[in-house]
PDB file of C-alpha atoms in Angstrom:
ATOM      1  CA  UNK A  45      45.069   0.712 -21.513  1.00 37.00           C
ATOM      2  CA  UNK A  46      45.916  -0.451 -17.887  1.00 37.00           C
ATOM      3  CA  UNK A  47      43.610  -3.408 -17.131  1.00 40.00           C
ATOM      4  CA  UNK A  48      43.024  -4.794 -13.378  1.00 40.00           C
ATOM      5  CA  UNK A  49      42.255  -8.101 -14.893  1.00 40.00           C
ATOM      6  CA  UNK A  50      39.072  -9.417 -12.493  1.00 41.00           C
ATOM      7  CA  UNK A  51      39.182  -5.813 -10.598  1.00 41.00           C
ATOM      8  CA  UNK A  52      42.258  -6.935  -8.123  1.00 42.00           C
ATOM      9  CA  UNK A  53      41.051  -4.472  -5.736  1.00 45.00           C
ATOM     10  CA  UNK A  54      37.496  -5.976  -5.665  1.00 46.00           C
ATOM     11  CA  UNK A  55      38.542  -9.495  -6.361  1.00 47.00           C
ATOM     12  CA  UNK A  56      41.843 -10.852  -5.998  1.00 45.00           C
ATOM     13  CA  UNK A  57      42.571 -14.358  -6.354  1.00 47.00           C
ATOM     14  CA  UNK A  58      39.163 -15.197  -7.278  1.00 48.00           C
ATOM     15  CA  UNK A  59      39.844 -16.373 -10.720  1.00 49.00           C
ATOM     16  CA  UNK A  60      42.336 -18.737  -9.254  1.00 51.00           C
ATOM     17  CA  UNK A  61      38.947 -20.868  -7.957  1.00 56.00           C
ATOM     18  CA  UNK A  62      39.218 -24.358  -9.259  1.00 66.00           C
ATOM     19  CA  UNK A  63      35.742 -25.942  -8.394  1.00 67.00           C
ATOM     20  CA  UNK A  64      36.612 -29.133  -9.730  1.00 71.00           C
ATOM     21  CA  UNK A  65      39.265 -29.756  -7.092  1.00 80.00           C
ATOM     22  CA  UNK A  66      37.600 -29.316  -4.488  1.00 81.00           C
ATOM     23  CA  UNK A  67      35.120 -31.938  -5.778  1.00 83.00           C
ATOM     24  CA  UNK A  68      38.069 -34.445  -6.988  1.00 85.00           C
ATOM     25  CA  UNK A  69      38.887 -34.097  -3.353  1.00 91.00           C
ATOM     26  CA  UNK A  70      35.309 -35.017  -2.129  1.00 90.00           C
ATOM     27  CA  UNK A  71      35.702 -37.708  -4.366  1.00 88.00           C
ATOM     28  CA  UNK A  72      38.303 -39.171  -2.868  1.00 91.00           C
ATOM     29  CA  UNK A  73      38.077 -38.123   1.089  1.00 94.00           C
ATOM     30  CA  UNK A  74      34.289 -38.064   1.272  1.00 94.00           C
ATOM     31  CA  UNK A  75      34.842 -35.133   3.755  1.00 93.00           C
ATOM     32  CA  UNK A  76      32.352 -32.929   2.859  1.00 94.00           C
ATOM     33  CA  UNK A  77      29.966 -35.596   2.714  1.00 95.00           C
ATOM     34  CA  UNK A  78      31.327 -37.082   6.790  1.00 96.00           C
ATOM     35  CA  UNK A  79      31.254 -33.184   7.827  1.00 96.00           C
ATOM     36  CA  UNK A  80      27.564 -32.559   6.668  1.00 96.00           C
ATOM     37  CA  UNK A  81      25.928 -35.819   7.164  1.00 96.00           C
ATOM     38  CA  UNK A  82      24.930 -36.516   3.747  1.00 97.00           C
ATOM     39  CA  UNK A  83      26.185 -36.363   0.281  1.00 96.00           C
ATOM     40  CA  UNK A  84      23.353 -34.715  -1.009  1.00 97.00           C
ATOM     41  CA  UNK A  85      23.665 -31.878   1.596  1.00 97.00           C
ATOM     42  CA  UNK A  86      27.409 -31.455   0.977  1.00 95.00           C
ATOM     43  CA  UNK A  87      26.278 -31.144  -3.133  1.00 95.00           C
ATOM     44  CA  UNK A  88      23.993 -28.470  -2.368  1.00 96.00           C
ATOM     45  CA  UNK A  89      26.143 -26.302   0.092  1.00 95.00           C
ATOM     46  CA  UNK A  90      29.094 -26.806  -2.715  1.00 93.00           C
ATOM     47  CA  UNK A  91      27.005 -25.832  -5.094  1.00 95.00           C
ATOM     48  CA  UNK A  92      25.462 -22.354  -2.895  1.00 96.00           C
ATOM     49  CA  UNK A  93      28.916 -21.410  -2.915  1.00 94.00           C
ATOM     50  CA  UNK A  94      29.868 -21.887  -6.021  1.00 92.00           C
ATOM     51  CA  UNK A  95      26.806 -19.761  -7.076  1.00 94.00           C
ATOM     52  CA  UNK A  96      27.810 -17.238  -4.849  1.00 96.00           C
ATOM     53  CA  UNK A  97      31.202 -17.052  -6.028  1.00 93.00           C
ATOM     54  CA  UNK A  98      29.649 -17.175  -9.852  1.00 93.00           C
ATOM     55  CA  UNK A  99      27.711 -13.816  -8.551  1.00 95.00           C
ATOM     56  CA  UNK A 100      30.616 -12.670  -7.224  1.00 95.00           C
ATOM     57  CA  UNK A 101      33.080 -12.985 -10.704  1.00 94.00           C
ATOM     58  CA  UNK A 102      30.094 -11.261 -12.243  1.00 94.00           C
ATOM     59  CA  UNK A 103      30.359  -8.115 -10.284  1.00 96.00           C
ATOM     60  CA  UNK A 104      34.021  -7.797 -10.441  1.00 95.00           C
ATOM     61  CA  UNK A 105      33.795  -8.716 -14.547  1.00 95.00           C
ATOM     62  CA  UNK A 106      31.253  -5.966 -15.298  1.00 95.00           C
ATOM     63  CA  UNK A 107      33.090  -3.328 -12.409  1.00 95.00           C
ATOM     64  CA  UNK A 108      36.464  -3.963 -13.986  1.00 94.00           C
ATOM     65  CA  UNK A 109      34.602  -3.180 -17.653  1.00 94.00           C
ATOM     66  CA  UNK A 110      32.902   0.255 -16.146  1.00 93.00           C
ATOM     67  CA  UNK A 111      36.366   1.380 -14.663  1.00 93.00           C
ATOM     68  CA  UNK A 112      38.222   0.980 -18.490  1.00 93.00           C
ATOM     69  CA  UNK A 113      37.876   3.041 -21.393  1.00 93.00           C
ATOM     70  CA  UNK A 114      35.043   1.774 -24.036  1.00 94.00           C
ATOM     71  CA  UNK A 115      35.728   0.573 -27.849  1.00 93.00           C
ATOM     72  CA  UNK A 116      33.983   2.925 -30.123  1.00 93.00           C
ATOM     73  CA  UNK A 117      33.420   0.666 -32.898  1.00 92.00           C
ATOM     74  CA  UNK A 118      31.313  -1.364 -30.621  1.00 90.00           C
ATOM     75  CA  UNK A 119      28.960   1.624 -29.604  1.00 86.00           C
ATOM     76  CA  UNK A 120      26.610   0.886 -32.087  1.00 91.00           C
ATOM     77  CA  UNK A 121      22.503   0.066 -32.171  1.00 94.00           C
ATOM     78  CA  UNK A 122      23.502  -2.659 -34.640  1.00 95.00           C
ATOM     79  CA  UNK A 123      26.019  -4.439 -32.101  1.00 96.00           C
ATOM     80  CA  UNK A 124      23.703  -3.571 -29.095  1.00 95.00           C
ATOM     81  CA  UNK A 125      21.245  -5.884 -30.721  1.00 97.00           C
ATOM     82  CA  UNK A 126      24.269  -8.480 -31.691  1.00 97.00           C
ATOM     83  CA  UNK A 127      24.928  -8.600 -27.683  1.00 97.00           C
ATOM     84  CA  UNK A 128      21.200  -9.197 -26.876  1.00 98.00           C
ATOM     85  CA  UNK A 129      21.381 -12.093 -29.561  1.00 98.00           C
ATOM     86  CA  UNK A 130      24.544 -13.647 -28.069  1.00 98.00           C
ATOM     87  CA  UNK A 131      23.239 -13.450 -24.509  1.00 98.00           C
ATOM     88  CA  UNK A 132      20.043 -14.786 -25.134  1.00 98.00           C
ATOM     89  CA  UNK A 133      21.527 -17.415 -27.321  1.00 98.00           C
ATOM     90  CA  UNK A 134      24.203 -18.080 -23.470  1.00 98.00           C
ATOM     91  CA  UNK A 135      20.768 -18.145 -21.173  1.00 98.00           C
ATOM     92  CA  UNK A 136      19.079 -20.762 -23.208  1.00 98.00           C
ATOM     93  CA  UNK A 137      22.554 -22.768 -22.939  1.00 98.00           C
ATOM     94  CA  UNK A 138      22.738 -22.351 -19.683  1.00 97.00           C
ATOM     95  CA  UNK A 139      18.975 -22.498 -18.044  1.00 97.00           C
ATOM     96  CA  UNK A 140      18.205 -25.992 -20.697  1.00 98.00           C
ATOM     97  CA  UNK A 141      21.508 -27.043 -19.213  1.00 97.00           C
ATOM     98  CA  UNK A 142      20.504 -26.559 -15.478  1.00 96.00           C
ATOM     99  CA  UNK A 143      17.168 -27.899 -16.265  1.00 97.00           C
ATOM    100  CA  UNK A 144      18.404 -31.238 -17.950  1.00 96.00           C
ATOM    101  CA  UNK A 145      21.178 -31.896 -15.249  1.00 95.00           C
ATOM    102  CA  UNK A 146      19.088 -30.159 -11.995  1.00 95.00           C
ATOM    103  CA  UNK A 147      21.123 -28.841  -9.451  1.00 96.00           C
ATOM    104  CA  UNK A 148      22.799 -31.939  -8.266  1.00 94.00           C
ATOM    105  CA  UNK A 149      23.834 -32.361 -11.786  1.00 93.00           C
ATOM    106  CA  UNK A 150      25.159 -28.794 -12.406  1.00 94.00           C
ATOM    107  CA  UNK A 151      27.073 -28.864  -9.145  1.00 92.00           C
ATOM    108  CA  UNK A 152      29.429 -31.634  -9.170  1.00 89.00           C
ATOM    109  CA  UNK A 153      27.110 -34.263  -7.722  1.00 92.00           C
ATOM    110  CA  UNK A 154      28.850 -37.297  -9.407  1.00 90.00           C
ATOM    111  CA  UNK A 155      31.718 -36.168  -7.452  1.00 90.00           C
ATOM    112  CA  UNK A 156      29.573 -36.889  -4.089  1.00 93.00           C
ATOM    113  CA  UNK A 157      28.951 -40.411  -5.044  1.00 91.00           C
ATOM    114  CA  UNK A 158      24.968 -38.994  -6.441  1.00 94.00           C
ATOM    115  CA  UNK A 159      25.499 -40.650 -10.021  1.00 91.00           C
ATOM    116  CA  UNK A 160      22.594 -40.157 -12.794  1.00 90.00           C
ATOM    117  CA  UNK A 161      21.281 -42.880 -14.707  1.00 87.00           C
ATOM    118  CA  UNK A 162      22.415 -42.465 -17.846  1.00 83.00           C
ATOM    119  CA  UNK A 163      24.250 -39.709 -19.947  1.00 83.00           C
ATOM    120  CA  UNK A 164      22.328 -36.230 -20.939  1.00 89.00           C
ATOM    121  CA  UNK A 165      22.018 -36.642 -24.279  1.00 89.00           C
ATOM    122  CA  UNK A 166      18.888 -34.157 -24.839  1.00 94.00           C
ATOM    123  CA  UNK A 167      19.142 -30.539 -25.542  1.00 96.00           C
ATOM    124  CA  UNK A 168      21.153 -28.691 -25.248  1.00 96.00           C
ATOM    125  CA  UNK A 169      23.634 -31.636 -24.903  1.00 94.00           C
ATOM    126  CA  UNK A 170      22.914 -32.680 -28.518  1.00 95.00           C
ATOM    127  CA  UNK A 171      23.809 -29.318 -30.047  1.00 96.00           C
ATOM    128  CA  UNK A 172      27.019 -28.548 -28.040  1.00 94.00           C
ATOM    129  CA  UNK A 173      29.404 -30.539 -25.598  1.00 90.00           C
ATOM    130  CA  UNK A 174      29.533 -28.212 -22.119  1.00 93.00           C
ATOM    131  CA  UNK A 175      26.385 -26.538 -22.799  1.00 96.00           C
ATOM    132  CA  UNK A 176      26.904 -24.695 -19.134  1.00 95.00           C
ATOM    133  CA  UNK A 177      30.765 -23.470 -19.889  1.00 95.00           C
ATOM    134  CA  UNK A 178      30.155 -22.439 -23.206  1.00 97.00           C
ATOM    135  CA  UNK A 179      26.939 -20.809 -22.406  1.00 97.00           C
ATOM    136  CA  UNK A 180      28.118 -18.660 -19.621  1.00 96.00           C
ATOM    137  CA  UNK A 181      31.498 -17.328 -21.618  1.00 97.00           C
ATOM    138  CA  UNK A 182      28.610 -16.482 -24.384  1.00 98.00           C
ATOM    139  CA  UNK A 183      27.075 -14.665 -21.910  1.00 97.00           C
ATOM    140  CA  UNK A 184      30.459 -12.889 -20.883  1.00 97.00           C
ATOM    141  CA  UNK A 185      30.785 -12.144 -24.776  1.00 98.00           C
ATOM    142  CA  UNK A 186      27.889 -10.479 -25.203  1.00 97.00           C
ATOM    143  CA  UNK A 187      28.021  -8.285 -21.689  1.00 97.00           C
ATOM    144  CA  UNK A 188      31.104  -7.144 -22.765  1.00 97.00           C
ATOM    145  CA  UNK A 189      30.028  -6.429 -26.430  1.00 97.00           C
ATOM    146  CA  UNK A 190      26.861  -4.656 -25.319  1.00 96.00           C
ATOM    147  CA  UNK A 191      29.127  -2.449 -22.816  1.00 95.00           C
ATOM    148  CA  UNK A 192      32.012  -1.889 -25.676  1.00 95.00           C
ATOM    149  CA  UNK A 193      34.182  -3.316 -23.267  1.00 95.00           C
ATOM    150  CA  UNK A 194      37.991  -4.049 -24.604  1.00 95.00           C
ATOM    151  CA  UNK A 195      38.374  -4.984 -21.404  1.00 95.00           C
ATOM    152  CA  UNK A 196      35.402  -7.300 -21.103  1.00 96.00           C
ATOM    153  CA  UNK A 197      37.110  -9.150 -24.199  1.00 96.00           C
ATOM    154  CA  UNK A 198      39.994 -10.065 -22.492  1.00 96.00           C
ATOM    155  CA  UNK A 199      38.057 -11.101 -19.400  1.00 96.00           C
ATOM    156  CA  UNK A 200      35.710 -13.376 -21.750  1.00 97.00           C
ATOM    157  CA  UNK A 201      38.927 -14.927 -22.786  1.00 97.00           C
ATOM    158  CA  UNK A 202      40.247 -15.594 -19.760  1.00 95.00           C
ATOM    159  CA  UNK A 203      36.720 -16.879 -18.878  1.00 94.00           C
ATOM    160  CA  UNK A 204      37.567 -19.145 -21.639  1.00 96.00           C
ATOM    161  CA  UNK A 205      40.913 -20.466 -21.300  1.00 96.00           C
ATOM    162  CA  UNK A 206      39.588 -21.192 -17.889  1.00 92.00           C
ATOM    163  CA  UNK A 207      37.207 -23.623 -18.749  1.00 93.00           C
ATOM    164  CA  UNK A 208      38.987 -25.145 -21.376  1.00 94.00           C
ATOM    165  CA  UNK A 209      41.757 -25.533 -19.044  1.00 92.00           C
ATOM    166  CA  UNK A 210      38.923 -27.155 -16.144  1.00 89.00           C
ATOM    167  CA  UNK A 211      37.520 -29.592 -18.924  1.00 90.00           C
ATOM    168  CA  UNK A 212      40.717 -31.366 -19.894  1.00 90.00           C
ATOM    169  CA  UNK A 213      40.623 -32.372 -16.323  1.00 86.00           C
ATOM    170  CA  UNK A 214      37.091 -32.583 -15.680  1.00 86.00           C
ATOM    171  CA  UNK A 215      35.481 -34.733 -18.720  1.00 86.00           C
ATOM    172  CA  UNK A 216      37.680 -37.622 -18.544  1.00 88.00           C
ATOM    173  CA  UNK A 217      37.401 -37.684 -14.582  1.00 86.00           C
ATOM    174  CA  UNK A 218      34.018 -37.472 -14.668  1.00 86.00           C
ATOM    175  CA  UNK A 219      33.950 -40.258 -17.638  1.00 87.00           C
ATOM    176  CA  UNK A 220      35.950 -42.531 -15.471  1.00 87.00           C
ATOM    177  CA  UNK A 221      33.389 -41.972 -12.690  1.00 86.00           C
ATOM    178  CA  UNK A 222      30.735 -43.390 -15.110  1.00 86.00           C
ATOM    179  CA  UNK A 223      32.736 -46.211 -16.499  1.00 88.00           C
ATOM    180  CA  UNK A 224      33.258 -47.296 -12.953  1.00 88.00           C
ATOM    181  CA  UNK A 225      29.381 -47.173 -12.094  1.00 85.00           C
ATOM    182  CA  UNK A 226      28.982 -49.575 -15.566  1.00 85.00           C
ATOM    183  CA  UNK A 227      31.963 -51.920 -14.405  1.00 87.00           C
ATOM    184  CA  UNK A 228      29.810 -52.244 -11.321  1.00 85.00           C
ATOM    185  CA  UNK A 229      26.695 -52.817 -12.393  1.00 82.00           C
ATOM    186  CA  UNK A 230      27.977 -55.575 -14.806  1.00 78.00           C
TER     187      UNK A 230
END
C-alpha cells in the first residue's frame, strides 16, 4: 500500500504546523498582540486560524483515507457501531473541553498574557489530562475505523505522536506561565 501520508498533493507541509510556537513566540514578542491592538483580538484571530487549519487536516485526513484501499476486517456493522461509540465518546471530550476552557482558553490565550483564575479541574479535566488532544485523535480513531481505513490508522498515529510530541513542550510552559502569575500575586 502506497500512502500519501496527509494527501501531499492536497496538503503538504501542513502537518509540520506547530501552534504552540507561534504562541511561545507571542509570549515572548507580544507581536501579535502590538499588530492587532489587543491581546484578546490577537487570541481570537490565532485561534480562527488554527480552526481553519483544524478543518483543513480534516479534509486532507479523510481524502487521503478515500484514495487508499479499505481493511476488510473492519467492514463490519459491529465495528461501524464501535466507530460511532469512539467518536461520540472524542465529541464529548472535546465540546466539555471547549466549554470549560471557552475559546480564549482552547486557543492559547495564556500565551497572550489572558490568564484564567484558577486551574480546570471539572470535567472532562478530572477524567483525563488533555481532554482536547486526546479527544480529537479519538475522533481520528473512530473516522478511520468507521471508513476501514489502514490508512486512517497511520494518520491517527501520527495525529498522536504529534500531540504527544506538542505536550512535552506545552504543559510545563504553560505551568510555568501559572507559577509566574502565583509568584506575582504573592
Amino acid at each position: 500500500m502506497h500512502l500519501s501520508l496527509c494527501s501531499l498533493d492536497c496538503c503538504e507541509g501542513l502537518s509540520n504546523v506547530d501552534y504552540s510556537q507561534v504562541a511561545r513566540w507571542e509570549y515572548r514578542t507580544r507581536s501579535l498582540t502590538r499588530l492587532f491592538r489587543s491581546p484578546y483580538l490577537a487570541c481570537y484571530c490565532l485561534g480562527a486560524v488554527i480552526v481553519f487549519l483544524n478543518f483543513l487536516r480534516s479534509h486532507c485526513f479523510t481524502e487521503a483515507m478515500k484514495s487508499q484501499p479499505k481493511l476488510k476486517a473492519l467492514d463490519s456493522l459491529l465495528v461501524h457501531y464501535t466507530s460511532v461509540a469512539l467518536m461520540s465518546v472524542g465529541i464529548v471530550f472535546v465540546t466539555s473541553s471547549f466549554l470549560a476552557l471557552g475559546f480564549i482558553g482552547t486557543f492559547l490565550g495564556d500565551y497572550f498574557g489572558i490568564l484564567m483564575e484558577a486551574k480546570v479541574t471539572s470535567f472532562p479535566f478530572n477524567v483525563l489530562d488533555n481532554p482536547m488532544y486526546w479527544g480529537s485523535t479519538t475522533i481520528y480513531l473512530g473516522w478511520s475505523v468507521m471508513h476501514a481505513s489502514p490508512a486512517g490508522l497511520i494518520l491517527t498515529a501520527v495525529v498522536a505522536l504529534c500531540y504527544t510530541i506538542a505536550l512535552r513542550y506545552e504543559g510545563p510552559f504553560t505551568e510555568e506561565i501559572y507559577r509566574q502569575k502565583a509568584a506575582k500575586s504573592k
